[in-house]
Short mmCIF file of C-alpha atoms and ligand atoms in Angstrom, two decimals:
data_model
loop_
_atom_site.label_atom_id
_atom_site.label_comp_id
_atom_site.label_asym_id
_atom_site.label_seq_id
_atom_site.Cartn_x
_atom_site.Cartn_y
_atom_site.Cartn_z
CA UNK A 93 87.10 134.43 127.82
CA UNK A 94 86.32 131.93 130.48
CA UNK A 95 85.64 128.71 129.36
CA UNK A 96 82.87 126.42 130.58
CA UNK A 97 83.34 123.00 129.48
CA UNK A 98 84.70 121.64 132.09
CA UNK A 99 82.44 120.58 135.14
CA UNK A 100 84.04 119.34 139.22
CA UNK A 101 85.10 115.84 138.32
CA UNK A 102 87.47 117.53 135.70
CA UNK A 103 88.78 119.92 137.71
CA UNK A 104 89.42 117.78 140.60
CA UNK A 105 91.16 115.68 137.86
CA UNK A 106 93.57 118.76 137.10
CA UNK A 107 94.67 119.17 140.76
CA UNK A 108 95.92 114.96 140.38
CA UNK A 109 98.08 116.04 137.37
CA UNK A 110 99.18 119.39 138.49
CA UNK A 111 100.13 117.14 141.58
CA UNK A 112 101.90 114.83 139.63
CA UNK A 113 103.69 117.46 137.72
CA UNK A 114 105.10 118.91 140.91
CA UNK A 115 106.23 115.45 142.47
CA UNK A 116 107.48 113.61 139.16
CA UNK A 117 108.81 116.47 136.78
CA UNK A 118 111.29 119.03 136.88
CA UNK A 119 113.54 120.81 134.85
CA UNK A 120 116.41 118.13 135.55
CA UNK A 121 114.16 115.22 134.29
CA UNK A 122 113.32 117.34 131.28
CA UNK A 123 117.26 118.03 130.52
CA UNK A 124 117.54 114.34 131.25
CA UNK A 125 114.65 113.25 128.70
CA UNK A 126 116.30 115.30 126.00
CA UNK A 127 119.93 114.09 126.48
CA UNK A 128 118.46 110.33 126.52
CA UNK A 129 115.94 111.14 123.36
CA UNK A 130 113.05 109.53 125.96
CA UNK A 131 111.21 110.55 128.65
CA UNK A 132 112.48 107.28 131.56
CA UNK A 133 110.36 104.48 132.34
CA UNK A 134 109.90 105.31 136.04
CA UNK A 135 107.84 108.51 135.03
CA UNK A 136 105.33 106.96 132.92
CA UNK A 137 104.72 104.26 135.34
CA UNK A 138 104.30 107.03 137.99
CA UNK A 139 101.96 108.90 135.16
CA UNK A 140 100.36 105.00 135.48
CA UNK A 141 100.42 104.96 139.39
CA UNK A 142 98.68 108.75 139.44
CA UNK A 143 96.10 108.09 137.04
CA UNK A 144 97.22 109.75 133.77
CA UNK A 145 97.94 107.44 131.60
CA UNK A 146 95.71 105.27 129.81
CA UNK A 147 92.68 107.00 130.30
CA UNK A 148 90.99 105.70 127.86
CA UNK A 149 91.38 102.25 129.00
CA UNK A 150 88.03 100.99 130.08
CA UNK A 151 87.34 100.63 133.92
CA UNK A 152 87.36 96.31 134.36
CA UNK A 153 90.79 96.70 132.69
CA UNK A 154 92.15 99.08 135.35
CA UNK A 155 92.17 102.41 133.44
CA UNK A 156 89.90 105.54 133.73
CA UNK A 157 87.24 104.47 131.37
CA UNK A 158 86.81 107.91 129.66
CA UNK A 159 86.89 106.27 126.05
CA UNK A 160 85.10 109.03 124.82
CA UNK A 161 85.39 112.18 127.06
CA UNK A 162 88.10 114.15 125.59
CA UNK A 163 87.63 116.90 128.34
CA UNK A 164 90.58 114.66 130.59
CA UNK A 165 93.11 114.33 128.06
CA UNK A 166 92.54 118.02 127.41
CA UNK A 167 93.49 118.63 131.25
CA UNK A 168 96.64 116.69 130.79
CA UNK A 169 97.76 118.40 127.49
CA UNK A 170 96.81 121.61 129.29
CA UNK A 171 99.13 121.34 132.65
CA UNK A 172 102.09 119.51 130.85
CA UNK A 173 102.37 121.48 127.94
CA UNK A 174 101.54 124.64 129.52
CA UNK A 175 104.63 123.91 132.34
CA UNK A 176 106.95 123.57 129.30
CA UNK A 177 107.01 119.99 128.85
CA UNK A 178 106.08 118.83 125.40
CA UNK A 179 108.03 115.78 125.12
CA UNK A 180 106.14 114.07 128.30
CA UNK A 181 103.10 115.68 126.27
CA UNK A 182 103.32 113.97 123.32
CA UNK A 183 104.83 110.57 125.32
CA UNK A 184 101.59 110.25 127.21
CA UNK A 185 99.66 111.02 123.95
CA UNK A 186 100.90 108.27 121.85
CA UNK A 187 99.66 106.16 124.38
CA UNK A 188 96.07 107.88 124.80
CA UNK A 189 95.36 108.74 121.52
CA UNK A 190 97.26 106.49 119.53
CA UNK A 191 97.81 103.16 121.13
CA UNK A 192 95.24 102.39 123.15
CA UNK A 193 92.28 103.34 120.98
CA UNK A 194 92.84 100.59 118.79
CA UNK A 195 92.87 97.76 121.45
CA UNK A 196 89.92 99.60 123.58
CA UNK A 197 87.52 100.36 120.71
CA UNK A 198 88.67 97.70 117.87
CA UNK A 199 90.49 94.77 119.94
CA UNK A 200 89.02 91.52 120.62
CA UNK A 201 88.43 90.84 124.07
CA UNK A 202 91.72 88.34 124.56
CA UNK A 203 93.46 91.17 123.11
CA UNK A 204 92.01 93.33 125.48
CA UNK A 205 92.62 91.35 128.54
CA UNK A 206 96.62 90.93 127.83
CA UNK A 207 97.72 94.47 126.87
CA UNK A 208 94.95 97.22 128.36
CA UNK A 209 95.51 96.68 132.29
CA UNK A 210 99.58 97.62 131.44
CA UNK A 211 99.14 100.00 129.18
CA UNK A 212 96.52 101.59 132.31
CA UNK A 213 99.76 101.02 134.40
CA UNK A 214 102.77 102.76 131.97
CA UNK A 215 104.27 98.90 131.96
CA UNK A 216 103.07 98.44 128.38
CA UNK A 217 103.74 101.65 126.32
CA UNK A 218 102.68 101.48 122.47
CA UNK A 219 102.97 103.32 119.77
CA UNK A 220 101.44 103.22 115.90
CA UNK A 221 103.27 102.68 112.69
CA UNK A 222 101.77 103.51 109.90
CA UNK A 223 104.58 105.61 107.48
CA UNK A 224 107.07 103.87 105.69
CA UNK A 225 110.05 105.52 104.03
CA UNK A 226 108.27 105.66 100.59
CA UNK A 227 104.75 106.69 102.20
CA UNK A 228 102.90 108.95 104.19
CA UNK A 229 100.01 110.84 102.99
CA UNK A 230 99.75 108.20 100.33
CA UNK A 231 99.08 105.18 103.10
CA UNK A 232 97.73 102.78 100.72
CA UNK A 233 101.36 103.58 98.94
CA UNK A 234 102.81 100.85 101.62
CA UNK A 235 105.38 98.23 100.80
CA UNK A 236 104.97 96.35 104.26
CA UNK A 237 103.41 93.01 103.99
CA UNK A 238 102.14 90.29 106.20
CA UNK A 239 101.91 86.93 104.30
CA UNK A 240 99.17 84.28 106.07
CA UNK A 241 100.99 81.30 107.13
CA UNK A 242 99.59 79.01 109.67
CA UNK A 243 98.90 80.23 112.90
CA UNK A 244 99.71 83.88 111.74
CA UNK A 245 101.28 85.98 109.80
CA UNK A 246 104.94 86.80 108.89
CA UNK A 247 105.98 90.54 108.10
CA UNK A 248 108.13 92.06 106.36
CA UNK A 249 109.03 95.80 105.50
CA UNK A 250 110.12 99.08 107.17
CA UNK A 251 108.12 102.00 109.02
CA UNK A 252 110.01 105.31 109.70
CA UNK A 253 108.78 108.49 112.01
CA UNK A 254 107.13 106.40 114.65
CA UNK A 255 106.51 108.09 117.50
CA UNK A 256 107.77 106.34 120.81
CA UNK A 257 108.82 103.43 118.56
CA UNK A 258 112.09 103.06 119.95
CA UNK A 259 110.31 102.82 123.80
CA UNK A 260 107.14 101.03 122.50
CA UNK A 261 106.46 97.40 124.14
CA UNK A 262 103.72 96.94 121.39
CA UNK A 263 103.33 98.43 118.43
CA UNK A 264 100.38 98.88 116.36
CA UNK A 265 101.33 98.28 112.91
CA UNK A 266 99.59 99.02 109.58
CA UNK A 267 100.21 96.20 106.90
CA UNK A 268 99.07 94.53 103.70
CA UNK A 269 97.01 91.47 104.16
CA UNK A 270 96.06 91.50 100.45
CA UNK A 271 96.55 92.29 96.77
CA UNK A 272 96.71 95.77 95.27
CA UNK A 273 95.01 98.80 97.33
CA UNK A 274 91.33 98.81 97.90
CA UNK A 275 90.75 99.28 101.08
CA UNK A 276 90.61 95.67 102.41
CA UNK A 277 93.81 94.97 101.65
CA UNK A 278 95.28 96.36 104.57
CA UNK A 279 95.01 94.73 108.46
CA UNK A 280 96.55 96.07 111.72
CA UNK A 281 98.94 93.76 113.54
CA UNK A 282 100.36 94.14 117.19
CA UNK A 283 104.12 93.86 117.00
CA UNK A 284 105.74 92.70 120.30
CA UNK A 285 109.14 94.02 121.56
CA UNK A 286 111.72 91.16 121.13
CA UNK A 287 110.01 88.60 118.16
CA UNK A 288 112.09 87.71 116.24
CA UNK A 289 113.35 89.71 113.44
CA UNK A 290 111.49 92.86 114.76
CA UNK A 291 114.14 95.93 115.08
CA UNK A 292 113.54 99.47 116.71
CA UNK A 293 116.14 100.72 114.22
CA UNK A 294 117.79 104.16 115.18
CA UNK A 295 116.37 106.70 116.69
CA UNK A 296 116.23 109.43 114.72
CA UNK A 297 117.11 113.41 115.46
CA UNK A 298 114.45 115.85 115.20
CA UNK A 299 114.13 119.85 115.29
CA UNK A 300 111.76 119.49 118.37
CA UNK A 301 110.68 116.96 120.92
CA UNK A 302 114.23 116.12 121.90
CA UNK A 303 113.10 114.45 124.79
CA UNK A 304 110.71 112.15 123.03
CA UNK A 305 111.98 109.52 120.30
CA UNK A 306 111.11 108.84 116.98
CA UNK A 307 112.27 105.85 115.19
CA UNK A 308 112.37 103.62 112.17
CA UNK A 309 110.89 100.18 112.56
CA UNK A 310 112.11 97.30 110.10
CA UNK A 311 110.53 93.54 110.29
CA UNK A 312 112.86 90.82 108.78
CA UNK A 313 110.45 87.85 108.13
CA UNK A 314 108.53 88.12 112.33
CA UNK A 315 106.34 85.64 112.79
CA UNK A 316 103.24 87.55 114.44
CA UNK A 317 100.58 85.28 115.72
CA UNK A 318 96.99 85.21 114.00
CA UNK A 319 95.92 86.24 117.88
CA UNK A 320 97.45 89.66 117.31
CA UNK A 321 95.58 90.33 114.21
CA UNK A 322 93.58 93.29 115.81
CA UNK A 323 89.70 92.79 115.90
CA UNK A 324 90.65 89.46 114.90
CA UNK A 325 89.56 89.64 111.04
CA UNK A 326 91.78 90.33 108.09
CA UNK A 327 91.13 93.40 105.47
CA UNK A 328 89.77 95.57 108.30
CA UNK A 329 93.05 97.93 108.87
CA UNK A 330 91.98 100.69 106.66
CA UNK A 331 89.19 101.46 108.15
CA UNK A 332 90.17 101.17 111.69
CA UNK A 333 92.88 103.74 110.78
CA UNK A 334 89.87 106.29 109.65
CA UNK A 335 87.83 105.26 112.77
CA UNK A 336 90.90 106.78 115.08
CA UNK A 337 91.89 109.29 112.99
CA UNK A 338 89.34 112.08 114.26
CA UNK A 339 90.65 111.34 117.48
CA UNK A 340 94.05 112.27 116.52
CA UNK A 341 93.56 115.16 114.94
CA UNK A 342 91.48 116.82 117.78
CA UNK A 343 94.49 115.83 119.92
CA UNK A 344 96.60 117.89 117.55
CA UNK A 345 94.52 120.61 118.09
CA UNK A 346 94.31 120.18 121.43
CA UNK A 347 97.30 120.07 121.91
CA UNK A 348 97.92 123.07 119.35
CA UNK A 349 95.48 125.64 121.60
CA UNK A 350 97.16 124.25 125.00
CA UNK A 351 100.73 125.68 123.05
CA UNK A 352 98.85 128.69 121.87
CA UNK A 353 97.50 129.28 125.34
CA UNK A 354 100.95 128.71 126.97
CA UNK A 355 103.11 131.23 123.93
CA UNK A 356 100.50 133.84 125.34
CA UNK A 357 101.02 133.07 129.24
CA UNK A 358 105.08 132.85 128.72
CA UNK A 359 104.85 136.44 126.87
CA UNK A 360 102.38 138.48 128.46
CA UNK A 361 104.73 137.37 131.58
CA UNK A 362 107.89 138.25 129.98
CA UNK A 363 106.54 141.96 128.11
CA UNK A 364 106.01 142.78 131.62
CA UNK A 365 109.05 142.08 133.48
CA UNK A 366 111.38 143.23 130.52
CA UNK A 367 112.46 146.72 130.19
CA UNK A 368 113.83 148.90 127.13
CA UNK A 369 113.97 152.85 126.77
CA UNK A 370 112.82 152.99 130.13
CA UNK A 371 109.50 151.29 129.42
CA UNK A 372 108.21 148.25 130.18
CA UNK A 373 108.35 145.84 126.45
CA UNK A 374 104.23 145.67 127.27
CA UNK A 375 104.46 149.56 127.00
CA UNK A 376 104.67 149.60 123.76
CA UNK A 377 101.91 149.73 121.43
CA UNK A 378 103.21 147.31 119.47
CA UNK A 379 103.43 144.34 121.72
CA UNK A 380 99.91 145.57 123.14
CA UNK A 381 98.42 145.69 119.94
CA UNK A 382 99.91 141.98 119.44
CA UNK A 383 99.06 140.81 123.05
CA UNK A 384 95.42 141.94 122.25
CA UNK A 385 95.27 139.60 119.20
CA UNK A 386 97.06 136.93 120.85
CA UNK A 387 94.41 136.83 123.78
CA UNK A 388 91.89 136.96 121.21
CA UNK A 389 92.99 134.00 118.77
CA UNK A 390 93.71 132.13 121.96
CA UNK A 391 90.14 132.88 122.98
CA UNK A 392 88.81 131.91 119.67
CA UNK A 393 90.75 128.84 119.67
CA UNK A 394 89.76 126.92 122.55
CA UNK A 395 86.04 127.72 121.91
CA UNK A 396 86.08 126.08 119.03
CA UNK A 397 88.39 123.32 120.30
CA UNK A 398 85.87 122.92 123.37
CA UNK A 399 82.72 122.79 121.01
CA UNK A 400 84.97 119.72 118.59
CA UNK A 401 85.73 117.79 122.27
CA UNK A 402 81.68 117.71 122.87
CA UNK A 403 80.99 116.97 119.67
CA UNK A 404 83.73 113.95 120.19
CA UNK A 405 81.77 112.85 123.94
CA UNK A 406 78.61 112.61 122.04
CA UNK A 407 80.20 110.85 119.03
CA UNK A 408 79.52 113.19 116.03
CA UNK A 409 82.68 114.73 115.45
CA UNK A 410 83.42 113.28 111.77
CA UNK A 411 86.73 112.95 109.86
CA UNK A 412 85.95 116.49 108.03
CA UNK A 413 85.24 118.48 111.13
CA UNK A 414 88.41 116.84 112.97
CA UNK A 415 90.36 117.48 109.70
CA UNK A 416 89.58 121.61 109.99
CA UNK A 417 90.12 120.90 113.75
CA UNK A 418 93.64 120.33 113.31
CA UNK A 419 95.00 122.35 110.34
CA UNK A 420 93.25 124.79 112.01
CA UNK A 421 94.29 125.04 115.49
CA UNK A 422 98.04 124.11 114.69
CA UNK A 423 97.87 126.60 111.70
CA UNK A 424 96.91 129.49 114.69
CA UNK A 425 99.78 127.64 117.22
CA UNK A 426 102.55 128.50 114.79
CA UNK A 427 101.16 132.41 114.09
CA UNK A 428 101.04 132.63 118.11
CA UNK A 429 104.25 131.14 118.68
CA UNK A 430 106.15 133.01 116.39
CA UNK A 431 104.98 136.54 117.94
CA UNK A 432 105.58 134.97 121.24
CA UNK A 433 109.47 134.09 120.22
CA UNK A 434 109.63 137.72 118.18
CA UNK A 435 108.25 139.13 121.85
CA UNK A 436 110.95 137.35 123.63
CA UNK A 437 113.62 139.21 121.66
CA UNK A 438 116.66 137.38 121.77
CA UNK A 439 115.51 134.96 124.81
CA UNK A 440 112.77 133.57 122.35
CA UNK A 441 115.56 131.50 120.56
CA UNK A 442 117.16 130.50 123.36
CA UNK A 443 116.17 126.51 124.17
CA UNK A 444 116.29 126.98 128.10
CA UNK A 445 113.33 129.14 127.39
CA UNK A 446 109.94 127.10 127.47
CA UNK A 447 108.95 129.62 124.16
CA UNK A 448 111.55 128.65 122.15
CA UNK A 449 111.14 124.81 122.68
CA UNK A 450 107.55 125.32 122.11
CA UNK A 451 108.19 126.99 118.90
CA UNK A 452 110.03 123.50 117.67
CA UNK A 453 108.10 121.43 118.80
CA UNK A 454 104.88 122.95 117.09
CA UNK A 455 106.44 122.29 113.67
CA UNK A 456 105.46 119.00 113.29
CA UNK A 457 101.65 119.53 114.50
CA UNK A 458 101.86 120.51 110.53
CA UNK A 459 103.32 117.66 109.21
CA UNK A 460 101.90 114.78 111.10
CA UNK A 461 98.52 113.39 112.05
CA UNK A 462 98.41 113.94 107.77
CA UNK A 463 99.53 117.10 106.97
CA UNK A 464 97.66 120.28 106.99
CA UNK A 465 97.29 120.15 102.87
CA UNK A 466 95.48 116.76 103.03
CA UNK A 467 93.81 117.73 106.04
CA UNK A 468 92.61 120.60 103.47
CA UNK A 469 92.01 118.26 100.96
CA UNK A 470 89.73 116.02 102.98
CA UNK A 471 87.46 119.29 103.93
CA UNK A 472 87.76 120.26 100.02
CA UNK A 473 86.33 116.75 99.39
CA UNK A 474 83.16 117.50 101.19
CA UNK A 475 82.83 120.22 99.80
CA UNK A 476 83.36 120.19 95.80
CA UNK A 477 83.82 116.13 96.05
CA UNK A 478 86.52 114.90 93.95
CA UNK A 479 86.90 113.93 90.35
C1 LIG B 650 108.20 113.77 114.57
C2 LIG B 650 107.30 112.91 113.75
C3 LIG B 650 106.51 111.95 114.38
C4 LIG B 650 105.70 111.11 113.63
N1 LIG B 650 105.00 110.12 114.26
C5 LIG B 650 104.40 109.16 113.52
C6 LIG B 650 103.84 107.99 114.13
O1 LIG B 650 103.85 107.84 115.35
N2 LIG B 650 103.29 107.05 113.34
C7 LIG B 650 103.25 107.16 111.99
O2 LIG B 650 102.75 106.26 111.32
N3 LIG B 650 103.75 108.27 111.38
C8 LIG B 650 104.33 109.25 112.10
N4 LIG B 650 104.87 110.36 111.49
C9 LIG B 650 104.80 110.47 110.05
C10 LIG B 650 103.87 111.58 109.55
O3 LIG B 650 102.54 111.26 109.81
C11 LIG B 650 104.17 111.79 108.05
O4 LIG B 650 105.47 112.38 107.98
C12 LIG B 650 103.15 112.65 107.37
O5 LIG B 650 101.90 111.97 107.26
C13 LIG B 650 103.59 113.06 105.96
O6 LIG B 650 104.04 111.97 105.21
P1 LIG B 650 105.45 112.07 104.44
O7 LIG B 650 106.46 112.50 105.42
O8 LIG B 650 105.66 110.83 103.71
O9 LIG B 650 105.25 113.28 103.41
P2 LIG B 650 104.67 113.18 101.93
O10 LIG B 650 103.40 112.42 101.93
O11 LIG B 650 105.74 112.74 101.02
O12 LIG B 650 104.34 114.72 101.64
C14 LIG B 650 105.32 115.69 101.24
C15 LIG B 650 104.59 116.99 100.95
O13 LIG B 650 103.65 116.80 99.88
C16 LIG B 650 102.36 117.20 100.30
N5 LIG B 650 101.34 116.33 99.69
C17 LIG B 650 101.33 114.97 99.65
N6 LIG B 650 100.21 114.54 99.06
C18 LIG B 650 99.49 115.64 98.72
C19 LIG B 650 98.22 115.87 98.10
N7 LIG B 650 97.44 114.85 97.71
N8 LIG B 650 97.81 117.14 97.95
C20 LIG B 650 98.56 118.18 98.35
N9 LIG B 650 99.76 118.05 98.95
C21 LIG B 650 100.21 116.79 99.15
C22 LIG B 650 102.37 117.05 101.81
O14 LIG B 650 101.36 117.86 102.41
C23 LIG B 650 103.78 117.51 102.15
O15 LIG B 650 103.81 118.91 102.20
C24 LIG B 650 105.63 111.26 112.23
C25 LIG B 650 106.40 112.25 111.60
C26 LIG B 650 107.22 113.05 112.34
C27 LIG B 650 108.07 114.09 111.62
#
C-alpha cells in the first residue's frame, strides 16, 4: 500500500542518506563494527558532516531543527536498517532519540550551548542510563545517588545495559537527588567522559547488535558540577524521563516496521531466486500464502506507525498510544522475521545473511524501551486504572 506521509523535503532528505550509505558504509565497515563491538568514530562524524545525525538539534545550534518531525528519523531508520545495518541504526538512534532530547527540549540554555552543536557534528555522542543491575522496569527501584555538596553533586552507584555507553562522551544519567521514591526524588545529571571516578566498565556481549556496544557504567564518588544538573532544578528527573519516553517507543516501532518492511524485501527476493523440486520456493502455496500476509502486516504496520509519527509532529501522541506503538509494532517485527528466517531455509540462520542478523537484533525491541508487558500494563492502566 503506498504510503503518503512523506512530502519533497523528505524525500530529498532520503537521497542525502541513501548517499551517505553508499559513500560511508559497506559490508567491510559492518564486519569491522562487529569485531570492534562499535560502529568507528570517523562514520558518525561523517553521519555529522552529511546531515544525519542530530537532527533534532535545533537550527542556531547547528543541527536540523526537526525536534518534532519524526518523518526524518523515520527516513534514516528506513535506508540503514533496510540495507542490513542495524548496529549504525541503533548508534545514530541513541543519539536522536535518546541523547539529545533531553538537552534540546529539557536543557538550560548554557547546557545547550556546550553539548548540542557536537552532538549536531558526531564529536559529542551520548547515551542514557537509566537501569541499574537491580532495576529496570522498576526505575524508582534505583540505588544510584547524587549527594548535594557545594557546587554540585557527587555520585555514586552502577548502571548496566547502556546503550553506546562505552562510546558515549556524555551521558545522561538518571539519579536520586532525594529521600525515598515519589517522584521528585529523582534528577538527571550529565556525566562527562574522564571525571573522575566515572568508569565505562566492560562492554558487554549481546545476541544481536554486535556492532553496537552496550555497557555497564559505575561512578565511584564523581564530582558532577551543579551546571550539569539538567534543566537546572533538582527533583525534576522523573518526569523528564516520561516526557521522552513516547519518543522512544515510537522509535522502537519505527524502527520495528523498517525491520518488518526489510524481512519482507530480503524474502520475497530470496523465494524467487531459490529453487526446489523444480519450482521456484515462491511457487509454493505455502510461502505465497505467507508472502501475502507478510505484505499485508507490513502494510498494516506502517499505517499505523505513519498515523503515531503525525500524531508525534503535532504533539498529541501520549505515553499510552506510544506504549501500544511499540509492543505493537515490535510484537509484528518478530512474527515477520521469523517467517522471513523459516523462508530462508537454512540461509536464514546464517549471520552473513542481513535476515538472520535482523532476526537478533529484533529481540531486544521486546525487552527495552520497558518491556512489552509494562508497555501492556501502562495501556491496561488507562483502561481499568489500577488498584
Ligand atoms: C541491548 C540492551 C540495550 C539497552 N539499552 C539501555 C539504555 O541505553 N539505557 C538504559 O537505561 N537501559 C537500557 N537497557 C535496559 C532495558 O531498558 C531493561 O533491560 C528493561 O527495561 C527491563 O529491565 P530489566 O532488565 O531489569 O528486567 P526486569 O524489570 O527485571 O523484568 C524481568 C521480567 O519481568 C517482567 N516484569 C517486570 N515488572 C513487571 C510488571 N509490573 N508486570 C508484568 N511483568 C513485569 C518484565 O516484563 C520482564 O519480562 C538496555 C537493555 C538491553 C538488553
Amino acid at each position: 500500500m503506498e504510503r503518503d506521509i512523506y512530502e519533497e523535503d523528505h524525500e530529498a532528505f532520503r537521497d542525502v542518506v541513501k548517499d551517505f550509505m553508499k559513500r560511508y558504509v559497506s559490508e567491510d565497515k559492518r564486519k569491522q563494527w562487529e569485531a570492534d563491538g562499535q560502529v568507528d568514530r570517523a562514520t558518525m562524524l561523517a553521519a555529522g558532516e552529511a546531515g544525519i545525525i542530530g537532527l533534532s538539534v535545533p537550527e542556531e545550534f547547528g543541527g536540523a531543527g526537526m525536534l518534532q518531525d519524526y518523518r526524518y528519523r523515520a527516513i534514516v531508520l528506513e535506508e540503514v536498517i533496510g540495507a542490513g545495518h542495524g548496529s549504525l541504526a541503533g548508534a545514530l538512534g541513541i543519539q536522536d532519540d535518546l541523547a539529545v532530547p533531553y538537552i534540546a527540549h529539557m536543557g538550560t540554555q548554557e547546557q545547550k550551548e556546550k553539548w548540542l552543536p557536537g552532538m549536531a557534528t558526531g564529536e559529542i555522542l551520548g547515551a542514557l542510563a537509566m537501569t541499574e543491575p537491580g532495576a529496570g522496569s522498576d526505575l524508582r527501584g534505583i540505588k544510584t545517588t547524587a549527594k548535594k555538596v557545594d557546587g554540585g553533586y557527587i555520585v555514586n552507584g552502577a548502571k548496566t545495559f547502556i546503550s553506546s555507553g562505552k562510546t558515549a562522551d556524555i551521558v545522561v544519567t538518571f539519579v536520586k537527588t532525594g529521600e525515598g521514591n515519589r517522584p521528585d526524588a529523582f534528577s538527571l545529571l550529565i556525566l562527562e567522559d574522564g571525571m573522575e571516578g566515572f568508569d565505562h566498565g566492560k562492554t558487554l556481549e549481546k545476541m544481536g547488535f554486535h556492532g553496537w556496544d552496550t555497557a555497564e557504567l559505575s561512578f565511584t564518588d564523581v564530582f558532577v558540577p551543579d551546571a550539569n544538573l539538567i534543566g537546572g532544578k533538582e527533583g525534576l528527573g522523573f518526569i523528564q524521563l516520561m516526557m521522552n519516553l513516547p519518543l522512544e517507543r515510537l522509535s522502537i516501532g519505527v524502527a520495528a516496521a523498517a525491520a518488518g518492511e526489510a524481512a519482507f524485501n530480503w524474502t520475497r527476493d530470496y523465494v524467487i531466486s531459490r529453487e526446489a523440486f523444480g519450482e521456484r520456493i515462491a511457487d509454493f502455496q505455502n510461502t505465497r500464502f505467507q508472502l501475502a500476509d507478510m505484505a499485508t502486516t507490513v502494510d498494516v504496520m506502517w499505517a499505523y506507525i505513519d498515523r503515531a509519527m503525525l500524531l508525534y509532529k503535532d504533539a498529541k501522541l501520549s505515553a499510552e498510544e506510544a506504549a501500544k506503538v511499540k509492543f505493537w509494532a515490535t510484537d509484528r517485527e518478530a512474527e515477520l522475521l521469523d517467517v522471513g528466517v523459516q523462508l530462508h531455509g537454512g540461509y536464514g540462520y546464517i549471520t552473513e545473511y542481513p535476515i538472520a542478523r535482523a532476526y537478533l537484533d529484533a529481540r531486544v525491541h521486546r525487552i527495552y524501551g520497558g518491556t512489552n508487558e509494562i508497555m501492556r500494563d501502562l495501556v491496561a492502566r488507562q483502561i481499568v486504572g489500577k488498584r
